[in-house]
């Protein structure tokens, strides 16, 4: 590794942590309805949304009403996005004259974008019209992120409030998340990205004369290059900030028009994690104890740094099979070296590995390199990050509510071991909370393992596999790890645009999203009703490094025990075979 | 519940307009006004024709030109209407075959070259459209291009330096050479 690479990693993590407090306290103000710097500019628009949609902003909801509102909204989103995809051929803004999207692919994609997953079984530039990308997919990149944040806010209120039945208003929370957080940040990021070369135009594809002609697959001479463009910058900004990941072009942020320079890469990587990280501070602030927020952020950062180190080390070490052919993979001042298959020269192996860990620790799923071509261990890390439940920073909102489920479990187990009443933030953790938290931890595990098992048993699952040997199994495991945790990245060799995979993966995405969100809301409702227990000598402190270490242990043990056998059949077996 | 459903539909509609129409129009307006060239694909134009994009690579196999990364786009290499990576796993025999084929081609075009073969010159990029190669990959090809074009090694080296970008702001990314711009400049030299 070059010394400059260490500097880039330090600057990245440093910038991320520096943004946590300002953005986190701003979000705390926004979500508690306090005056903030944008109140004057956005307040009228907020009230307009309430008036036109019939939202009573002072109305409080029980957890069941809150969950009902979320599910009805999701239903409306699923149906409308499906309809747009099916009808795009007769709708405007379709300069490439693309046809209707197939029913199973349209269902998969509609589910994918409504669940904040952004799994893409299609290539954007060859399948979706500008209208579908903009007024369909991109709208849900805003809204699904807002739904995740709303569920988190409800859970935070469950901890912060006591002896009440209500946990806030779903519509108000979602509206504020979009208007005050996602849109302003996206506007800034989108313009910065255009300055670097991300395209934003409606003028359709361009045609260039090739300097040297080439031959196509049929031996015909090709003299011209058709260059797909489109309104990409607006979508790239929210796909990163909303932990969505669904890109405008097929290869996502590896595409030079989606991520043209090292600086655009830095900004996009920062955008993956900034909201999830800052929400830790928002949580501490709203729950009345910022130390708890910092502790969780610290735990996340420790896991993140450890995983980044392993992944970068593996990608920098290069591919042993290429070394045998005599290829020079060493890092030097004139090349980044390492495993460059599926990677872009402007990012090199270090920034590609850093991105891979960031995108899978969050539920983002955007890529700037092809994970399928990573080294065995380099590919294992992103897979395991997703399998841990994406609680390291995690998705917008969904990461932290997933992490709080782990906190509940950690508190409960610790309480049992040392004989104290399990409490967190002054709330007793009892059987109901434990049941719900266990659901939140176990459902993704079931989806990943059973989904993979089903796919590798059926012919329809096996024929889609692209790479031979254990790597083919890794492709399937990765697909279900990604959709079973609402990530969206892929070992993209797997040909998933088939009826079987479109339906199976969509099912995994639906369960992963709502079988976690609804139990999280149930915990919120239950906690809000409880009395607040004052801190006593019997209270287990949850802001200490000791508890932080314990929490890391619980997460790692659940992740390792659940997935070690499956990982052994994929990346670990491949590694052993390559020696 | 009916009231919530009605709210859900109206909420979706109003936000489709705000985030799906107004937001992208603001971004498009600002992009076209302030960063016109970038927003439209950073095109390289000469004599009224588009020669390519500074951000999108083109296929080169003539020894007179610098070669770029391998490309796995469908139909033909560097097909910029359908970006795609190879998705070969690290142990896939097809990966090794592709790498070996590129090494053989490099060797055939320049049998006397004894420099180590830089990894980015024999592997496929993630997008299939990578406009860049590493400085090492350019240096590997300098002697061949100079000989094929009857130019001095120094003049080609200088041209490579001209189209080399260092780390952005001295910090970010990796040093790299823009292959299309370099080759266009080579043609102009003659």
PDB file of C-alpha atoms in Angstrom, chain A residues 2 4-5 7-8 11 45 48-49 52-56 59 61 65 68-69 72-73 75-77 80 125-126 134-135 138-140 142-143 171 174-175 178-179 183 186-187 190-191 194-203 206-218 222 224-231 233-235 237-238 249-252 254-257 260-264 266 319 321-322 325-329 332-351 369-370 372-376 466-468 471 475 491-493 574 578, chain B residues 1-32 34-44 49-67 69-70 72-101 103 115-139 149 166-177 179-185 187:
ATOM      1  CA  UNK A   2       1.250   3.508  -0.791  1.00  0.00           C
ATOM      2  CA  UNK A   4      -1.025   8.211   0.306  1.00  0.00           C
ATOM      3  CA  UNK A   5      -3.583   5.452   0.651  1.00  0.00           C
ATOM      4  CA  UNK A   7      -3.973   9.208   4.334  1.00  0.00           C
ATOM      5  CA  UNK A   8      -7.100   8.774   2.194  1.00  0.00           C
ATOM      6  CA  UNK A  11      -9.351  11.565   5.871  1.00  0.00           C
ATOM      7  CA  UNK A  45     -43.625  23.666   1.858  1.00  0.00           C
ATOM      8  CA  UNK A  48     -48.425  22.637   2.109  1.00  0.00           C
ATOM      9  CA  UNK A  49     -47.688  18.896   2.072  1.00  0.00           C
ATOM     10  CA  UNK A  52     -52.809  18.706   0.510  1.00  0.00           C
ATOM     11  CA  UNK A  53     -52.439  15.161   1.893  1.00  0.00           C
ATOM     12  CA  UNK A  54     -54.867  15.662   4.778  1.00  0.00           C
ATOM     13  CA  UNK A  55     -52.239  15.165   7.493  1.00  0.00           C
ATOM     14  CA  UNK A  56     -52.967  16.523  10.965  1.00  0.00           C
ATOM     15  CA  UNK A  59     -52.043  14.030  15.752  1.00  0.00           C
ATOM     16  CA  UNK A  61     -50.274   7.663  16.673  1.00  0.00           C
ATOM     17  CA  UNK A  65     -51.598   3.064  13.671  1.00  0.00           C
ATOM     18  CA  UNK A  68     -50.595   0.659   9.514  1.00  0.00           C
ATOM     19  CA  UNK A  69     -49.748   4.022   7.949  1.00  0.00           C
ATOM     20  CA  UNK A  72     -50.563   1.410   3.474  1.00  0.00           C
ATOM     21  CA  UNK A  73     -47.995   3.837   2.154  1.00  0.00           C
ATOM     22  CA  UNK A  75     -48.737  -0.685  -0.709  1.00  0.00           C
ATOM     23  CA  UNK A  76     -49.456   2.519  -2.630  1.00  0.00           C
ATOM     24  CA  UNK A  77     -45.784   2.766  -3.556  1.00  0.00           C
ATOM     25  CA  UNK A  80     -47.709   2.755  -8.505  1.00  0.00           C
ATOM     26  CA  UNK A 125     -29.410   2.371 -19.444  1.00  0.00           C
ATOM     27  CA  UNK A 126     -30.908  -0.542 -21.405  1.00  0.00           C
ATOM     28  CA  UNK A 134     -36.809   9.830 -12.254  1.00  0.00           C
ATOM     29  CA  UNK A 135     -40.476   9.885 -11.329  1.00  0.00           C
ATOM     30  CA  UNK A 138     -35.781   8.073  -7.655  1.00  0.00           C
ATOM     31  CA  UNK A 139     -38.949   9.098  -5.829  1.00  0.00           C
ATOM     32  CA  UNK A 140     -38.771   5.886  -3.828  1.00  0.00           C
ATOM     33  CA  UNK A 142     -36.262   9.492  -1.159  1.00  0.00           C
ATOM     34  CA  UNK A 143     -39.368   7.947   0.355  1.00  0.00           C
ATOM     35  CA  UNK A 171     -46.542  11.176   7.971  1.00  0.00           C
ATOM     36  CA  UNK A 174     -41.455  10.990   6.796  1.00  0.00           C
ATOM     37  CA  UNK A 175     -42.243  14.470   5.463  1.00  0.00           C
ATOM     38  CA  UNK A 178     -37.483  14.181   2.958  1.00  0.00           C
ATOM     39  CA  UNK A 179     -37.882  17.953   3.056  1.00  0.00           C
ATOM     40  CA  UNK A 183     -33.579  17.019  -0.426  1.00  0.00           C
ATOM     41  CA  UNK A 186     -29.072  15.756  -2.300  1.00  0.00           C
ATOM     42  CA  UNK A 187     -29.183  19.146  -4.012  1.00  0.00           C
ATOM     43  CA  UNK A 190     -25.832  16.478  -7.015  1.00  0.00           C
ATOM     44  CA  UNK A 191     -24.363  19.838  -8.072  1.00  0.00           C
ATOM     45  CA  UNK A 194     -21.973  17.394 -11.877  1.00  0.00           C
ATOM     46  CA  UNK A 195     -18.946  19.657 -11.416  1.00  0.00           C
ATOM     47  CA  UNK A 196     -16.839  16.483 -11.430  1.00  0.00           C
ATOM     48  CA  UNK A 197     -18.468  15.156 -14.614  1.00  0.00           C
ATOM     49  CA  UNK A 198     -21.578  13.218 -13.580  1.00  0.00           C
ATOM     50  CA  UNK A 199     -24.081  13.716 -16.411  1.00  0.00           C
ATOM     51  CA  UNK A 200     -27.428  15.477 -15.953  1.00  0.00           C
ATOM     52  CA  UNK A 201     -29.204  15.916 -19.262  1.00  0.00           C
ATOM     53  CA  UNK A 202     -32.365  14.904 -21.073  1.00  0.00           C
ATOM     54  CA  UNK A 203     -30.858  15.086 -24.559  1.00  0.00           C
ATOM     55  CA  UNK A 206     -24.533  10.762 -27.958  1.00  0.00           C
ATOM     56  CA  UNK A 207     -22.646   9.199 -30.862  1.00  0.00           C
ATOM     57  CA  UNK A 208     -18.873   9.466 -31.205  1.00  0.00           C
ATOM     58  CA  UNK A 209     -16.529   8.392 -34.006  1.00  0.00           C
ATOM     59  CA  UNK A 210     -14.104   5.778 -32.714  1.00  0.00           C
ATOM     60  CA  UNK A 211     -10.459   6.734 -33.202  1.00  0.00           C
ATOM     61  CA  UNK A 212      -9.684   3.124 -34.098  1.00  0.00           C
ATOM     62  CA  UNK A 213     -12.506   0.927 -35.381  1.00  0.00           C
ATOM     63  CA  UNK A 214     -13.129  -2.412 -33.724  1.00  0.00           C
ATOM     64  CA  UNK A 215     -14.994  -5.653 -34.405  1.00  0.00           C
ATOM     65  CA  UNK A 216     -18.227  -6.731 -32.754  1.00  0.00           C
ATOM     66  CA  UNK A 217     -19.143 -10.247 -31.646  1.00  0.00           C
ATOM     67  CA  UNK A 218     -20.225 -11.179 -35.196  1.00  0.00           C
ATOM     68  CA  UNK A 222     -17.801  -0.965 -35.537  1.00  0.00           C
ATOM     69  CA  UNK A 224     -19.041   4.560 -33.894  1.00  0.00           C
ATOM     70  CA  UNK A 225     -19.605   4.526 -30.147  1.00  0.00           C
ATOM     71  CA  UNK A 226     -23.051   5.217 -28.720  1.00  0.00           C
ATOM     72  CA  UNK A 227     -22.638   6.906 -25.362  1.00  0.00           C
ATOM     73  CA  UNK A 228     -25.596   6.626 -22.994  1.00  0.00           C
ATOM     74  CA  UNK A 229     -26.231   9.725 -20.879  1.00  0.00           C
ATOM     75  CA  UNK A 230     -29.243  10.898 -18.880  1.00  0.00           C
ATOM     76  CA  UNK A 231     -30.365  12.716 -15.735  1.00  0.00           C
ATOM     77  CA  UNK A 233     -26.560  13.230 -11.038  1.00  0.00           C
ATOM     78  CA  UNK A 234     -29.881  13.849  -9.284  1.00  0.00           C
ATOM     79  CA  UNK A 235     -30.359  10.109  -8.796  1.00  0.00           C
ATOM     80  CA  UNK A 237     -26.977  11.929  -4.987  1.00  0.00           C
ATOM     81  CA  UNK A 238     -30.043  10.391  -3.349  1.00  0.00           C
ATOM     82  CA  UNK A 249     -26.214   2.895 -15.190  1.00  0.00           C
ATOM     83  CA  UNK A 250     -25.730  -0.861 -15.086  1.00  0.00           C
ATOM     84  CA  UNK A 251     -22.343  -0.808 -13.357  1.00  0.00           C
ATOM     85  CA  UNK A 252     -23.451   1.795 -10.847  1.00  0.00           C
ATOM     86  CA  UNK A 254     -18.019   2.182 -11.427  1.00  0.00           C
ATOM     87  CA  UNK A 255     -19.437   3.986 -14.500  1.00  0.00           C
ATOM     88  CA  UNK A 256     -17.374   7.074 -15.363  1.00  0.00           C
ATOM     89  CA  UNK A 257     -20.562   9.128 -15.803  1.00  0.00           C
ATOM     90  CA  UNK A 260     -15.962  10.266 -12.750  1.00  0.00           C
ATOM     91  CA  UNK A 261     -13.145  11.348 -10.425  1.00  0.00           C
ATOM     92  CA  UNK A 262     -11.445  10.383  -7.160  1.00  0.00           C
ATOM     93  CA  UNK A 263     -13.094  13.397  -5.511  1.00  0.00           C
ATOM     94  CA  UNK A 264     -16.568  12.388  -6.693  1.00  0.00           C
ATOM     95  CA  UNK A 266     -14.807  10.516  -1.917  1.00  0.00           C
ATOM     96  CA  UNK A 319      -4.816 -12.482  -7.018  1.00  0.00           C
ATOM     97  CA  UNK A 321      -3.450 -16.949  -9.737  1.00  0.00           C
ATOM     98  CA  UNK A 322      -2.349 -13.851 -11.677  1.00  0.00           C
ATOM     99  CA  UNK A 325       1.263 -15.818 -14.712  1.00  0.00           C
ATOM    100  CA  UNK A 326       3.908 -13.175 -14.008  1.00  0.00           C
ATOM    101  CA  UNK A 327       1.601 -10.151 -13.686  1.00  0.00           C
ATOM    102  CA  UNK A 328       3.006  -7.306 -11.587  1.00  0.00           C
ATOM    103  CA  UNK A 329       0.512  -6.578  -8.797  1.00  0.00           C
ATOM    104  CA  UNK A 332       4.267   1.474  -6.271  1.00  0.00           C
ATOM    105  CA  UNK A 333       4.303   5.179  -7.031  1.00  0.00           C
ATOM    106  CA  UNK A 334       3.231   4.457 -10.621  1.00  0.00           C
ATOM    107  CA  UNK A 335       0.443   1.922 -10.033  1.00  0.00           C
ATOM    108  CA  UNK A 336      -2.005   1.033  -7.260  1.00  0.00           C
ATOM    109  CA  UNK A 337      -1.440  -2.667  -7.932  1.00  0.00           C
ATOM    110  CA  UNK A 338      -3.500  -5.328  -6.200  1.00  0.00           C
ATOM    111  CA  UNK A 339      -6.434  -7.207  -7.670  1.00  0.00           C
ATOM    112  CA  UNK A 340      -7.548  -4.902 -10.501  1.00  0.00           C
ATOM    113  CA  UNK A 341     -10.066  -7.185 -12.237  1.00  0.00           C
ATOM    114  CA  UNK A 342     -13.430  -5.384 -12.065  1.00  0.00           C
ATOM    115  CA  UNK A 343     -11.855  -2.203 -10.697  1.00  0.00           C
ATOM    116  CA  UNK A 344     -11.286   1.254 -12.156  1.00  0.00           C
ATOM    117  CA  UNK A 345      -7.793   2.766 -12.383  1.00  0.00           C
ATOM    118  CA  UNK A 346      -8.881   6.127 -10.935  1.00  0.00           C
ATOM    119  CA  UNK A 347      -9.952   4.421  -7.694  1.00  0.00           C
ATOM    120  CA  UNK A 348      -7.365   1.636  -7.517  1.00  0.00           C
ATOM    121  CA  UNK A 349      -7.684  -1.322  -5.214  1.00  0.00           C
ATOM    122  CA  UNK A 350      -7.693   0.686  -1.971  1.00  0.00           C
ATOM    123  CA  UNK A 351     -10.627   3.007  -2.681  1.00  0.00           C
ATOM    124  CA  UNK A 369     -16.040  -2.031  -8.494  1.00  0.00           C
ATOM    125  CA  UNK A 370     -17.343  -5.511  -9.236  1.00  0.00           C
ATOM    126  CA  UNK A 372     -17.824 -10.746  -7.924  1.00  0.00           C
ATOM    127  CA  UNK A 373     -14.200 -10.299  -9.010  1.00  0.00           C
ATOM    128  CA  UNK A 374     -12.832  -9.549  -5.538  1.00  0.00           C
ATOM    129  CA  UNK A 375     -10.268 -11.880  -3.983  1.00  0.00           C
ATOM    130  CA  UNK A 376     -11.750 -14.630  -1.838  1.00  0.00           C
ATOM    131  CA  UNK A 466     -21.938 -17.749 -13.776  1.00  0.00           C
ATOM    132  CA  UNK A 467     -18.652 -18.730 -12.129  1.00  0.00           C
ATOM    133  CA  UNK A 468     -17.680 -22.389 -11.659  1.00  0.00           C
ATOM    134  CA  UNK A 471     -17.433 -19.118  -6.292  1.00  0.00           C
ATOM    135  CA  UNK A 475     -22.775 -15.741  -5.918  1.00  0.00           C
ATOM    136  CA  UNK A 491     -21.911 -10.716  -7.118  1.00  0.00           C
ATOM    137  CA  UNK A 492     -23.233  -9.613 -10.456  1.00  0.00           C
ATOM    138  CA  UNK A 493     -22.253 -12.649 -12.472  1.00  0.00           C
ATOM    139  CA  UNK A 574     -12.392 -21.176  -2.789  1.00  0.00           C
ATOM    140  CA  UNK A 578      -6.488 -21.621  -4.714  1.00  0.00           C
TER     141      UNK A 578
ATOM    142  CA  UNK B   1     -57.940   3.173   7.787  1.00  0.00           C
ATOM    143  CA  UNK B   2     -59.654   4.645   4.724  1.00  0.00           C
ATOM    144  CA  UNK B   3     -58.443   8.086   5.743  1.00  0.00           C
ATOM    145  CA  UNK B   4     -54.890   6.750   6.097  1.00  0.00           C
ATOM    146  CA  UNK B   5     -55.100   5.117   2.673  1.00  0.00           C
ATOM    147  CA  UNK B   6     -56.247   8.374   1.125  1.00  0.00           C
ATOM    148  CA  UNK B   7     -53.387  10.188   2.842  1.00  0.00           C
ATOM    149  CA  UNK B   8     -50.973   7.530   1.586  1.00  0.00           C
ATOM    150  CA  UNK B   9     -52.013   8.061  -2.029  1.00  0.00           C
ATOM    151  CA  UNK B  10     -51.977  11.870  -1.813  1.00  0.00           C
ATOM    152  CA  UNK B  11     -48.667  11.816   0.049  1.00  0.00           C
ATOM    153  CA  UNK B  12     -47.138   9.681  -2.708  1.00  0.00           C
ATOM    154  CA  UNK B  13     -48.486  11.990  -5.400  1.00  0.00           C
ATOM    155  CA  UNK B  14     -47.266  15.193  -3.825  1.00  0.00           C
ATOM    156  CA  UNK B  15     -43.808  13.731  -3.218  1.00  0.00           C
ATOM    157  CA  UNK B  16     -43.653  12.316  -6.744  1.00  0.00           C
ATOM    158  CA  UNK B  17     -43.992  15.897  -7.933  1.00  0.00           C
ATOM    159  CA  UNK B  18     -41.503  17.312  -5.401  1.00  0.00           C
ATOM    160  CA  UNK B  19     -38.772  14.657  -5.597  1.00  0.00           C
ATOM    161  CA  UNK B  20     -39.469  13.200  -9.036  1.00  0.00           C
ATOM    162  CA  UNK B  21     -40.109  16.366 -11.044  1.00  0.00           C
ATOM    163  CA  UNK B  22     -39.132  19.561  -9.231  1.00  0.00           C
ATOM    164  CA  UNK B  23     -35.926  18.253  -7.645  1.00  0.00           C
ATOM    165  CA  UNK B  24     -34.406  16.824 -10.858  1.00  0.00           C
ATOM    166  CA  UNK B  25     -35.436  19.932 -12.794  1.00  0.00           C
ATOM    167  CA  UNK B  26     -33.606  22.169 -10.314  1.00  0.00           C
ATOM    168  CA  UNK B  27     -30.528  19.945 -10.557  1.00  0.00           C
ATOM    169  CA  UNK B  28     -30.734  19.909 -14.366  1.00  0.00           C
ATOM    170  CA  UNK B  29     -31.135  23.684 -14.545  1.00  0.00           C
ATOM    171  CA  UNK B  30     -28.176  24.352 -12.266  1.00  0.00           C
ATOM    172  CA  UNK B  31     -26.066  21.685 -13.972  1.00  0.00           C
ATOM    173  CA  UNK B  32     -26.705  22.993 -17.469  1.00  0.00           C
ATOM    174  CA  UNK B  34     -22.960  26.192 -14.376  1.00  0.00           C
ATOM    175  CA  UNK B  35     -21.333  23.000 -15.650  1.00  0.00           C
ATOM    176  CA  UNK B  36     -22.583  22.689 -19.209  1.00  0.00           C
ATOM    177  CA  UNK B  37     -19.786  20.516 -20.586  1.00  0.00           C
ATOM    178  CA  UNK B  38     -19.704  18.094 -17.631  1.00  0.00           C
ATOM    179  CA  UNK B  39     -23.482  17.765 -17.481  1.00  0.00           C
ATOM    180  CA  UNK B  40     -23.567  16.679 -21.133  1.00  0.00           C
ATOM    181  CA  UNK B  41     -20.869  14.034 -20.971  1.00  0.00           C
ATOM    182  CA  UNK B  42     -17.535  15.906 -21.123  1.00  0.00           C
ATOM    183  CA  UNK B  43     -17.458  15.418 -24.880  1.00  0.00           C
ATOM    184  CA  UNK B  44     -14.336  15.969 -26.978  1.00  0.00           C
ATOM    185  CA  UNK B  49     -17.909  15.918 -34.852  1.00  0.00           C
ATOM    186  CA  UNK B  50     -17.789  14.164 -31.505  1.00  0.00           C
ATOM    187  CA  UNK B  51     -14.476  12.329 -31.093  1.00  0.00           C
ATOM    188  CA  UNK B  52     -15.495  10.758 -27.809  1.00  0.00           C
ATOM    189  CA  UNK B  53     -15.836  11.637 -24.147  1.00  0.00           C
ATOM    190  CA  UNK B  54     -12.915  12.506 -21.898  1.00  0.00           C
ATOM    191  CA  UNK B  55     -14.477  10.187 -19.323  1.00  0.00           C
ATOM    192  CA  UNK B  56     -15.258   7.186 -21.522  1.00  0.00           C
ATOM    193  CA  UNK B  57     -12.558   4.941 -22.936  1.00  0.00           C
ATOM    194  CA  UNK B  58     -12.337   3.557 -26.499  1.00  0.00           C
ATOM    195  CA  UNK B  59     -10.980   0.236 -27.750  1.00  0.00           C
ATOM    196  CA  UNK B  60      -7.389   0.190 -29.062  1.00  0.00           C
ATOM    197  CA  UNK B  61      -5.480  -2.791 -30.417  1.00  0.00           C
ATOM    198  CA  UNK B  62      -3.215  -1.112 -33.011  1.00  0.00           C
ATOM    199  CA  UNK B  63       0.422  -1.115 -31.777  1.00  0.00           C
ATOM    200  CA  UNK B  64       0.651   2.539 -32.884  1.00  0.00           C
ATOM    201  CA  UNK B  65      -1.774   3.502 -30.127  1.00  0.00           C
ATOM    202  CA  UNK B  66      -1.611   3.129 -26.371  1.00  0.00           C
ATOM    203  CA  UNK B  67      -3.934   0.328 -25.270  1.00  0.00           C
ATOM    204  CA  UNK B  69      -7.981  -1.745 -20.005  1.00  0.00           C
ATOM    205  CA  UNK B  70      -9.745  -4.886 -21.170  1.00  0.00           C
ATOM    206  CA  UNK B  72     -16.306  -6.886 -21.099  1.00  0.00           C
ATOM    207  CA  UNK B  73     -19.173  -4.849 -22.462  1.00  0.00           C
ATOM    208  CA  UNK B  74     -21.665  -6.754 -24.643  1.00  0.00           C
ATOM    209  CA  UNK B  75     -21.328  -6.894 -28.468  1.00  0.00           C
ATOM    210  CA  UNK B  76     -18.044  -4.954 -28.684  1.00  0.00           C
ATOM    211  CA  UNK B  77     -15.454  -3.607 -26.232  1.00  0.00           C
ATOM    212  CA  UNK B  78     -16.102  -0.169 -24.730  1.00  0.00           C
ATOM    213  CA  UNK B  79     -19.776  -0.286 -25.742  1.00  0.00           C
ATOM    214  CA  UNK B  80     -20.847   2.852 -23.900  1.00  0.00           C
ATOM    215  CA  UNK B  81     -24.553   2.120 -24.263  1.00  0.00           C
ATOM    216  CA  UNK B  82     -24.309  -0.977 -22.026  1.00  0.00           C
ATOM    217  CA  UNK B  83     -21.700  -0.822 -19.271  1.00  0.00           C
ATOM    218  CA  UNK B  84     -20.604  -4.158 -17.800  1.00  0.00           C
ATOM    219  CA  UNK B  85     -17.733  -5.804 -15.942  1.00  0.00           C
ATOM    220  CA  UNK B  86     -16.458  -9.326 -16.540  1.00  0.00           C
ATOM    221  CA  UNK B  87     -17.675 -10.628 -13.147  1.00  0.00           C
ATOM    222  CA  UNK B  88     -15.033 -13.361 -13.305  1.00  0.00           C
ATOM    223  CA  UNK B  89     -14.247 -14.699  -9.850  1.00  0.00           C
ATOM    224  CA  UNK B  90     -10.595 -14.844  -8.815  1.00  0.00           C
ATOM    225  CA  UNK B  91     -10.277 -18.567  -9.555  1.00  0.00           C
ATOM    226  CA  UNK B  92     -12.330 -18.639 -12.780  1.00  0.00           C
ATOM    227  CA  UNK B  93     -10.305 -20.268 -15.612  1.00  0.00           C
ATOM    228  CA  UNK B  94     -11.919 -17.782 -18.023  1.00  0.00           C
ATOM    229  CA  UNK B  95     -10.257 -14.941 -16.086  1.00  0.00           C
ATOM    230  CA  UNK B  96      -6.853 -16.543 -16.423  1.00  0.00           C
ATOM    231  CA  UNK B  97      -7.451 -17.174 -20.134  1.00  0.00           C
ATOM    232  CA  UNK B  98      -8.380 -13.510 -20.729  1.00  0.00           C
ATOM    233  CA  UNK B  99      -5.320 -12.296 -18.835  1.00  0.00           C
ATOM    234  CA  UNK B 100      -3.036 -14.708 -20.699  1.00  0.00           C
ATOM    235  CA  UNK B 101      -4.470 -13.656 -24.076  1.00  0.00           C
ATOM    236  CA  UNK B 103      -0.224 -10.809 -22.156  1.00  0.00           C
ATOM    237  CA  UNK B 115       9.360  -4.589 -18.188  1.00  0.00           C
ATOM    238  CA  UNK B 116       7.013  -6.281 -15.693  1.00  0.00           C
ATOM    239  CA  UNK B 117       3.412  -6.368 -16.988  1.00  0.00           C
ATOM    240  CA  UNK B 118       1.254  -3.979 -14.907  1.00  0.00           C
ATOM    241  CA  UNK B 119      -1.902  -5.630 -13.597  1.00  0.00           C
ATOM    242  CA  UNK B 120      -4.330  -3.004 -14.888  1.00  0.00           C
ATOM    243  CA  UNK B 121      -3.156  -3.583 -18.455  1.00  0.00           C
ATOM    244  CA  UNK B 122      -4.223  -7.230 -18.454  1.00  0.00           C
ATOM    245  CA  UNK B 123      -7.476  -7.061 -16.435  1.00  0.00           C
ATOM    246  CA  UNK B 124     -10.976  -5.848 -17.309  1.00  0.00           C
ATOM    247  CA  UNK B 125     -12.316  -2.700 -15.661  1.00  0.00           C
ATOM    248  CA  UNK B 126     -15.493  -2.669 -13.591  1.00  0.00           C
ATOM    249  CA  UNK B 127     -17.407  -0.495 -16.025  1.00  0.00           C
ATOM    250  CA  UNK B 128     -15.863  -1.825 -19.214  1.00  0.00           C
ATOM    251  CA  UNK B 129     -15.442   1.875 -20.060  1.00  0.00           C
ATOM    252  CA  UNK B 130     -12.428   2.843 -17.938  1.00  0.00           C
ATOM    253  CA  UNK B 131     -10.762   5.810 -19.697  1.00  0.00           C
ATOM    254  CA  UNK B 132      -7.539   5.418 -17.736  1.00  0.00           C
ATOM    255  CA  UNK B 133      -4.496   3.219 -17.318  1.00  0.00           C
ATOM    256  CA  UNK B 134      -1.880   3.457 -14.584  1.00  0.00           C
ATOM    257  CA  UNK B 135       1.359   5.335 -15.189  1.00  0.00           C
ATOM    258  CA  UNK B 136       3.129   1.968 -15.126  1.00  0.00           C
ATOM    259  CA  UNK B 137       0.865   0.664 -17.912  1.00  0.00           C
ATOM    260  CA  UNK B 138       1.650   3.712 -20.042  1.00  0.00           C
ATOM    261  CA  UNK B 139       5.406   3.433 -19.422  1.00  0.00           C
ATOM    262  CA  UNK B 149       5.438   5.868 -35.069  1.00  0.00           C
ATOM    263  CA  UNK B 166      -1.750  12.950 -10.215  1.00  0.00           C
ATOM    264  CA  UNK B 167      -3.828  12.314  -7.130  1.00  0.00           C
ATOM    265  CA  UNK B 168      -6.715  14.793  -7.126  1.00  0.00           C
ATOM    266  CA  UNK B 169      -5.932  17.732  -4.801  1.00  0.00           C
ATOM    267  CA  UNK B 170      -2.698  15.788  -4.119  1.00  0.00           C
ATOM    268  CA  UNK B 171      -4.717  13.370  -1.955  1.00  0.00           C
ATOM    269  CA  UNK B 172      -7.535  11.477  -3.610  1.00  0.00           C
ATOM    270  CA  UNK B 173      -7.480   8.450  -5.890  1.00  0.00           C
ATOM    271  CA  UNK B 174      -4.585   7.129  -7.932  1.00  0.00           C
ATOM    272  CA  UNK B 175      -2.268   8.677 -10.560  1.00  0.00           C
ATOM    273  CA  UNK B 176      -3.553   7.804 -14.040  1.00  0.00           C
ATOM    274  CA  UNK B 177      -3.228   8.418 -17.775  1.00  0.00           C
ATOM    275  CA  UNK B 179      -5.745   6.842 -23.010  1.00  0.00           C
ATOM    276  CA  UNK B 180      -8.099   8.461 -25.547  1.00  0.00           C
ATOM    277  CA  UNK B 181      -6.724  11.969 -25.008  1.00  0.00           C
ATOM    278  CA  UNK B 182      -3.173  10.655 -25.246  1.00  0.00           C
ATOM    279  CA  UNK B 183      -3.876   8.817 -28.502  1.00  0.00           C
ATOM    280  CA  UNK B 184      -5.654  11.831 -30.017  1.00  0.00           C
ATOM    281  CA  UNK B 185      -2.593  13.914 -29.171  1.00  0.00           C
ATOM    282  CA  UNK B 187      -2.241  11.484 -34.009  1.00  0.00           C
TER     283      UNK B 187
END
